[in-house]
PDB file of C-alpha atoms in Angstrom:
ATOM      1  CA  LEU A   2      23.575 -37.129  -2.086  1.00 42.00           C
ATOM      2  CA  CYS A   3      22.173 -34.659  -4.188  1.00 50.00           C
ATOM      3  CA  SER A   4      19.178 -33.818  -1.548  1.00 60.00           C
ATOM      4  CA  SER A   5      22.188 -33.453   1.195  1.00 63.00           C
ATOM      5  CA  ASP A   6      24.395 -31.207  -0.807  1.00 71.00           C
ATOM      6  CA  LEU A   7      21.579 -28.872  -1.943  1.00 72.00           C
ATOM      7  CA  ALA A   8      21.088 -28.476   1.551  1.00 68.00           C
ATOM      8  CA  TYR A   9      24.670 -28.321   2.582  1.00 67.00           C
ATOM      9  CA  ASN A  10      24.659 -25.854  -0.281  1.00 69.00           C
ATOM     10  CA  CYS A  11      21.532 -23.383   0.958  1.00 64.00           C
ATOM     11  CA  LEU A  12      23.231 -23.393   4.419  1.00 61.00           C
ATOM     12  CA  ILE A  13      26.533 -22.080   2.781  1.00 63.00           C
ATOM     13  CA  HIS A  14      24.254 -19.661   1.193  1.00 64.00           C
ATOM     14  CA  PHE A  15      22.109 -18.138   4.078  1.00 58.00           C
ATOM     15  CA  TYR A  16      25.487 -18.504   6.365  1.00 55.00           C
ATOM     16  CA  LYS A  17      27.385 -15.840   3.950  1.00 59.00           C
ATOM     17  CA  SER A  18      24.147 -13.889   3.918  1.00 58.00           C
ATOM     18  CA  LEU A  19      24.102 -13.204   7.227  1.00 50.00           C
ATOM     19  CA  LEU A  20      27.729 -12.726   7.371  1.00 51.00           C
ATOM     20  CA  ALA A  21      27.255  -9.750   4.441  1.00 53.00           C
ATOM     21  CA  MET A  22      25.098  -7.983   6.595  1.00 51.00           C
ATOM     22  CA  PRO A  23      26.302  -6.764   9.707  1.00 50.00           C
ATOM     23  CA  PRO A  24      24.025  -3.509   9.400  1.00 72.00           C
ATOM     24  CA  ARG A  25      20.671  -6.307   9.623  1.00 71.00           C
ATOM     25  CA  LEU A  26      22.182  -7.613  12.627  1.00 71.00           C
ATOM     26  CA  GLN A  27      22.611  -4.321  14.289  1.00 76.00           C
ATOM     27  CA  VAL A  28      18.444  -3.453  13.599  1.00 79.00           C
ATOM     28  CA  LEU A  29      17.689  -7.163  15.171  1.00 78.00           C
ATOM     29  CA  SER A  30      19.647  -6.431  18.199  1.00 74.00           C
ATOM     30  CA  SER A  31      18.698  -2.812  18.567  1.00 76.00           C
ATOM     31  CA  ALA A  32      15.721  -3.952  18.582  1.00 78.00           C
ATOM     32  CA  LEU A  33      16.162  -6.367  21.228  1.00 74.00           C
ATOM     33  CA  ALA A  34      17.351  -3.599  23.060  1.00 76.00           C
ATOM     34  CA  SER A  35      14.458  -1.304  23.115  1.00 77.00           C
ATOM     35  CA  LEU A  36      12.152  -4.246  24.286  1.00 77.00           C
ATOM     36  CA  VAL A  37      14.309  -4.375  27.813  1.00 78.00           C
ATOM     37  CA  LEU A  38      15.650  -0.542  27.871  1.00 75.00           C
ATOM     38  CA  PRO A  39      13.199   1.367  26.589  1.00 71.00           C
ATOM     39  CA  SER A  40      14.820   4.939  25.889  1.00 71.00           C
ATOM     40  CA  THR A  41      13.515   8.191  25.856  1.00 75.00           C
ATOM     41  CA  SER A  42      15.991   9.849  23.221  1.00 83.00           C
ATOM     42  CA  ARG A  43      14.801   8.244  20.545  1.00 87.00           C
ATOM     43  CA  PRO A  44      12.377  10.202  18.179  1.00 91.00           C
ATOM     44  CA  PRO A  45       8.962   9.191  17.802  1.00 92.00           C
ATOM     45  CA  SER A  46       7.843   6.804  15.183  1.00 93.00           C
ATOM     46  CA  SER A  47       5.021   9.386  14.226  1.00 93.00           C
ATOM     47  CA  LEU A  48       7.688  12.261  13.740  1.00 95.00           C
ATOM     48  CA  VAL A  49       9.457  10.011  11.298  1.00 95.00           C
ATOM     49  CA  LEU A  50       6.347   9.177   9.902  1.00 96.00           C
ATOM     50  CA  THR A  51       5.547  12.841   9.227  1.00 96.00           C
ATOM     51  CA  SER A  52       9.193  13.533   8.617  1.00 95.00           C
ATOM     52  CA  MET A  53       9.518  11.362   5.631  1.00 95.00           C
ATOM     53  CA  LEU A  54       6.375  12.448   3.846  1.00 96.00           C
ATOM     54  CA  ARG A  55       8.181  15.632   3.675  1.00 95.00           C
ATOM     55  CA  GLN A  56      11.258  14.232   2.274  1.00 93.00           C
ATOM     56  CA  ALA A  57      10.309  12.351  -0.218  1.00 93.00           C
ATOM     57  CA  SER A  58       7.656  15.681  -1.068  1.00 93.00           C
ATOM     58  CA  LEU A  59       4.344  13.888   0.214  1.00 94.00           C
ATOM     59  CA  PRO A  60       3.603  11.115  -2.790  1.00 94.00           C
ATOM     60  CA  PRO A  61       0.927   9.115  -3.276  1.00 93.00           C
ATOM     61  CA  TRP A  62       1.944   6.234  -1.386  1.00 93.00           C
ATOM     62  CA  SER A  63       5.398   4.771  -0.217  1.00 95.00           C
ATOM     63  CA  ALA A  64       5.608   1.536   2.150  1.00 93.00           C
ATOM     64  CA  TRP A  65       8.803   1.452   4.357  1.00 94.00           C
ATOM     65  CA  TYR A  66       9.826  -0.238   7.773  1.00 93.00           C
ATOM     66  CA  VAL A  67      12.008   1.656  10.406  1.00 94.00           C
ATOM     67  CA  SER A  68      13.753  -0.099  13.576  1.00 91.00           C
ATOM     68  CA  ARG A  69      11.809  -0.212  16.870  1.00 88.00           C
ATOM     69  CA  GLY A  70      15.233   0.323  17.594  1.00 88.00           C
ATOM     70  CA  GLN A  71      15.625   3.359  16.349  1.00 90.00           C
ATOM     71  CA  VAL A  72      12.078   5.133  17.436  1.00 91.00           C
ATOM     72  CA  ALA A  73       9.998   5.308  20.263  1.00 85.00           C
ATOM     73  CA  ASN A  74       7.013   2.873  18.765  1.00 86.00           C
ATOM     74  CA  ASP A  75       4.081   6.004  19.777  1.00 87.00           C
ATOM     75  CA  GLN A  76       1.775   4.899  17.865  1.00 87.00           C
ATOM     76  CA  TRP A  77       1.543   0.829  19.015  1.00 87.00           C
ATOM     77  CA  GLY A  78      -1.914  -0.157  18.987  1.00 84.00           C
ATOM     78  CA  ARG A  79      -2.706   1.981  16.149  1.00 90.00           C
ATOM     79  CA  SER A  80      -3.549  -0.092  12.641  1.00 89.00           C
ATOM     80  CA  HIS A  81      -5.774   1.911  10.260  1.00 92.00           C
ATOM     81  CA  PHE A  82      -6.073   5.878  10.599  1.00 94.00           C
ATOM     82  CA  ASN A  83      -6.071   8.891   8.785  1.00 97.00           C
ATOM     83  CA  TRP A  84      -2.386  10.880   9.188  1.00 96.00           C
ATOM     84  CA  GLN A  85      -2.633  14.974   8.295  1.00 96.00           C
ATOM     85  CA  VAL A  86       1.041  16.044   6.763  1.00 96.00           C
ATOM     86  CA  ASP A  87       0.457  19.828   5.591  1.00 96.00           C
ATOM     87  CA  GLY A  88      -2.715  19.571   4.991  1.00 95.00           C
ATOM     88  CA  VAL A  89      -2.539  16.320   2.753  1.00 96.00           C
ATOM     89  CA  ASN A  90      -4.544  13.175   3.949  1.00 97.00           C
ATOM     90  CA  TYR A  91      -3.114  10.133   3.550  1.00 97.00           C
ATOM     91  CA  HIS A  92      -4.207   6.686   4.876  1.00 97.00           C
ATOM     92  CA  VAL A  93      -1.904   4.426   7.225  1.00 96.00           C
ATOM     93  CA  LEU A  94      -1.541   1.062   7.725  1.00 93.00           C
ATOM     94  CA  ARG A  95       0.648   0.448  10.503  1.00 92.00           C
ATOM     95  CA  THR A  96       2.081  -2.768  12.319  1.00 87.00           C
ATOM     96  CA  GLY A  97       4.646  -4.178  14.177  1.00 85.00           C
ATOM     97  CA  ALA A  98       6.404  -6.104  12.275  1.00 84.00           C
ATOM     98  CA  PHE A  99       9.383  -7.403  14.706  1.00 87.00           C
ATOM     99  CA  PRO A 100      12.259  -6.055  15.073  1.00 89.00           C
ATOM    100  CA  PHE A 101      10.830  -3.012  12.856  1.00 88.00           C
ATOM    101  CA  ILE A 102       7.539  -0.634  12.337  1.00 92.00           C
ATOM    102  CA  LYS A 103       6.198  -1.843   8.792  1.00 94.00           C
ATOM    103  CA  TYR A 104       4.326   1.490   7.333  1.00 95.00           C
ATOM    104  CA  HIS A 105       2.067   1.499   4.148  1.00 95.00           C
ATOM    105  CA  ILE A 106       0.650   4.826   3.298  1.00 96.00           C
ATOM    106  CA  SER A 107      -1.417   5.754   0.225  1.00 95.00           C
ATOM    107  CA  ARG A 108      -2.619   9.950   0.121  1.00 95.00           C
ATOM    108  CA  ARG A 109      -6.465   9.089   0.306  1.00 96.00           C
ATOM    109  CA  PRO A 110      -9.759  11.308   1.312  1.00 96.00           C
ATOM    110  CA  TYR A 111     -10.495  11.609   4.942  1.00 97.00           C
ATOM    111  CA  GLU A 112     -12.554   8.714   6.129  1.00 96.00           C
ATOM    112  CA  ASP A 113     -13.555   7.150   9.081  1.00 96.00           C
ATOM    113  CA  LEU A 114     -11.248   4.011   9.655  1.00 93.00           C
ATOM    114  CA  GLN A 115     -11.832   3.000  13.244  1.00 94.00           C
ATOM    115  CA  MET A 116     -14.107   0.021  12.205  1.00 93.00           C
ATOM    116  CA  GLU A 117     -10.876  -0.898  10.188  1.00 93.00           C
ATOM    117  CA  ASP A 118      -8.057  -0.042  12.803  1.00 90.00           C
ATOM    118  CA  ILE A 119     -10.230  -2.274  15.251  1.00 91.00           C
ATOM    119  CA  PHE A 120     -10.802  -5.671  12.908  1.00 91.00           C
ATOM    120  CA  TYR A 121      -7.343  -5.114  12.492  1.00 90.00           C
ATOM    121  CA  ARG A 122      -6.017  -5.104  15.754  1.00 88.00           C
ATOM    122  CA  VAL A 123      -8.409  -8.557  16.427  1.00 90.00           C
ATOM    123  CA  LEU A 124      -7.230  -9.801  13.191  1.00 88.00           C
ATOM    124  CA  LYS A 125      -3.470  -9.252  14.671  1.00 86.00           C
ATOM    125  CA  ILE A 126      -4.188 -10.982  18.189  1.00 86.00           C
ATOM    126  CA  MET A 127      -5.669 -14.071  16.383  1.00 87.00           C
ATOM    127  CA  ASN A 128      -3.118 -14.725  14.872  1.00 86.00           C
ATOM    128  CA  PHE A 129      -0.787 -13.997  17.790  1.00 83.00           C
ATOM    129  CA  GLY A 130       1.202 -11.857  16.207  1.00 79.00           C
ATOM    130  CA  PHE A 131       3.426 -14.719  14.543  1.00 82.00           C
ATOM    131  CA  PRO A 132       2.643 -13.231  10.650  1.00 84.00           C
ATOM    132  CA  THR A 133       3.845  -9.848  12.116  1.00 82.00           C
ATOM    133  CA  LEU A 134       6.956 -11.277  12.813  1.00 83.00           C
ATOM    134  CA  MET A 135       7.304 -12.862  10.067  1.00 84.00           C
ATOM    135  CA  TYR A 136       6.996 -10.069   7.680  1.00 83.00           C
ATOM    136  CA  GLY A 137       9.774  -8.155   9.999  1.00 84.00           C
ATOM    137  CA  LEU A 138      12.170 -11.323   9.883  1.00 85.00           C
ATOM    138  CA  ALA A 139      11.700 -11.145   5.913  1.00 85.00           C
ATOM    139  CA  GLY A 140      12.079  -7.539   5.703  1.00 84.00           C
ATOM    140  CA  LEU A 141      15.716  -7.788   7.887  1.00 83.00           C
ATOM    141  CA  PHE A 142      16.650 -10.434   4.270  1.00 83.00           C
ATOM    142  CA  MET A 143      14.318  -8.596   1.697  1.00 85.00           C
ATOM    143  CA  THR A 144      14.891  -5.063   2.162  1.00 86.00           C
ATOM    144  CA  LYS A 145      16.807  -3.610  -0.839  1.00 86.00           C
ATOM    145  CA  HIS A 146      16.913  -0.022  -0.474  1.00 91.00           C
ATOM    146  CA  THR A 147      17.463   2.677   2.662  1.00 92.00           C
ATOM    147  CA  GLU A 148      16.899   6.086   2.980  1.00 93.00           C
ATOM    148  CA  VAL A 149      17.978   8.462   5.655  1.00 95.00           C
ATOM    149  CA  VAL A 150      15.404  11.209   7.847  1.00 95.00           C
ATOM    150  CA  THR A 151      17.312  13.198   9.908  1.00 93.00           C
ATOM    151  CA  VAL A 152      14.615  13.526  12.769  1.00 92.00           C
ATOM    152  CA  GLU A 153      15.228  16.038  16.032  1.00 87.00           C
ATOM    153  CA  GLY A 154      19.322  15.575  15.002  1.00 89.00           C
ATOM    154  CA  LYS A 155      18.843  11.922  14.822  1.00 91.00           C
ATOM    155  CA  LYS A 156      19.681  10.059  11.719  1.00 94.00           C
ATOM    156  CA  ILE A 157      16.501   7.559  11.165  1.00 94.00           C
ATOM    157  CA  THR A 158      17.452   4.900   8.232  1.00 93.00           C
ATOM    158  CA  ILE A 159      14.069   3.656   6.790  1.00 93.00           C
ATOM    159  CA  TYR A 160      14.386   0.366   4.982  1.00 93.00           C
ATOM    160  CA  PHE A 161      12.243  -0.437   1.580  1.00 92.00           C
ATOM    161  CA  TRP A 162      11.770  -3.600  -0.139  1.00 88.00           C
ATOM    162  CA  TYR A 163      13.149  -1.114  -3.656  1.00 87.00           C
ATOM    163  CA  LYS A 164      13.360   2.287  -4.347  1.00 88.00           C
ATOM    164  CA  GLU A 165      10.231   3.144  -5.111  1.00 88.00           C
ATOM    165  CA  ASN A 166       9.172   5.429  -8.099  1.00 82.00           C
ATOM    166  CA  ARG A 167       7.726   8.575  -5.546  1.00 78.00           C
ATOM    167  CA  GLY A 168       5.484  10.124  -9.454  1.00 72.00           C
ATOM    168  CA  SER A 169       3.656   6.928  -9.575  1.00 71.00           C
ATOM    169  CA  PRO A 170       0.630   6.863  -8.649  1.00 71.00           C
ATOM    170  CA  ASN A 171       0.549   2.960  -7.999  1.00 64.00           C
TER     171      ASN A 171
END
């Protein structure tokens, strides 16, 4: 009896959390639509990356998601690479985490990251993308903070697990 009550309460809690997150359902539906109907009117994810770093005053690090329904995924297939913004180099760890694209960015000196990039791509292929899918679905439920970046006149929502302390080196 107790275990069925617990399961019932968990199900009710899950259902209520789904009802309380229409913006998250919109993220999911727009990402699904982007798979079938690619749009040329969405800004490229690379421009969102650059704009976000500028808006955050070139932070030492950042980690966030952007809905693939809001951007054109022009960095598809890239996993670990250097990214220059206003003379500052960043190491970018990037993955498709459906329904998002996930970025982890650290200010670091330029390095040849080609071997790491290949390693991460092979790892994702060997895992059939399941861990990255789970990472994206976790983002639907776990992100607690959002910021808006304006790119090419469009407001793009960036999702964070928590509000970042932009002055912190860690």
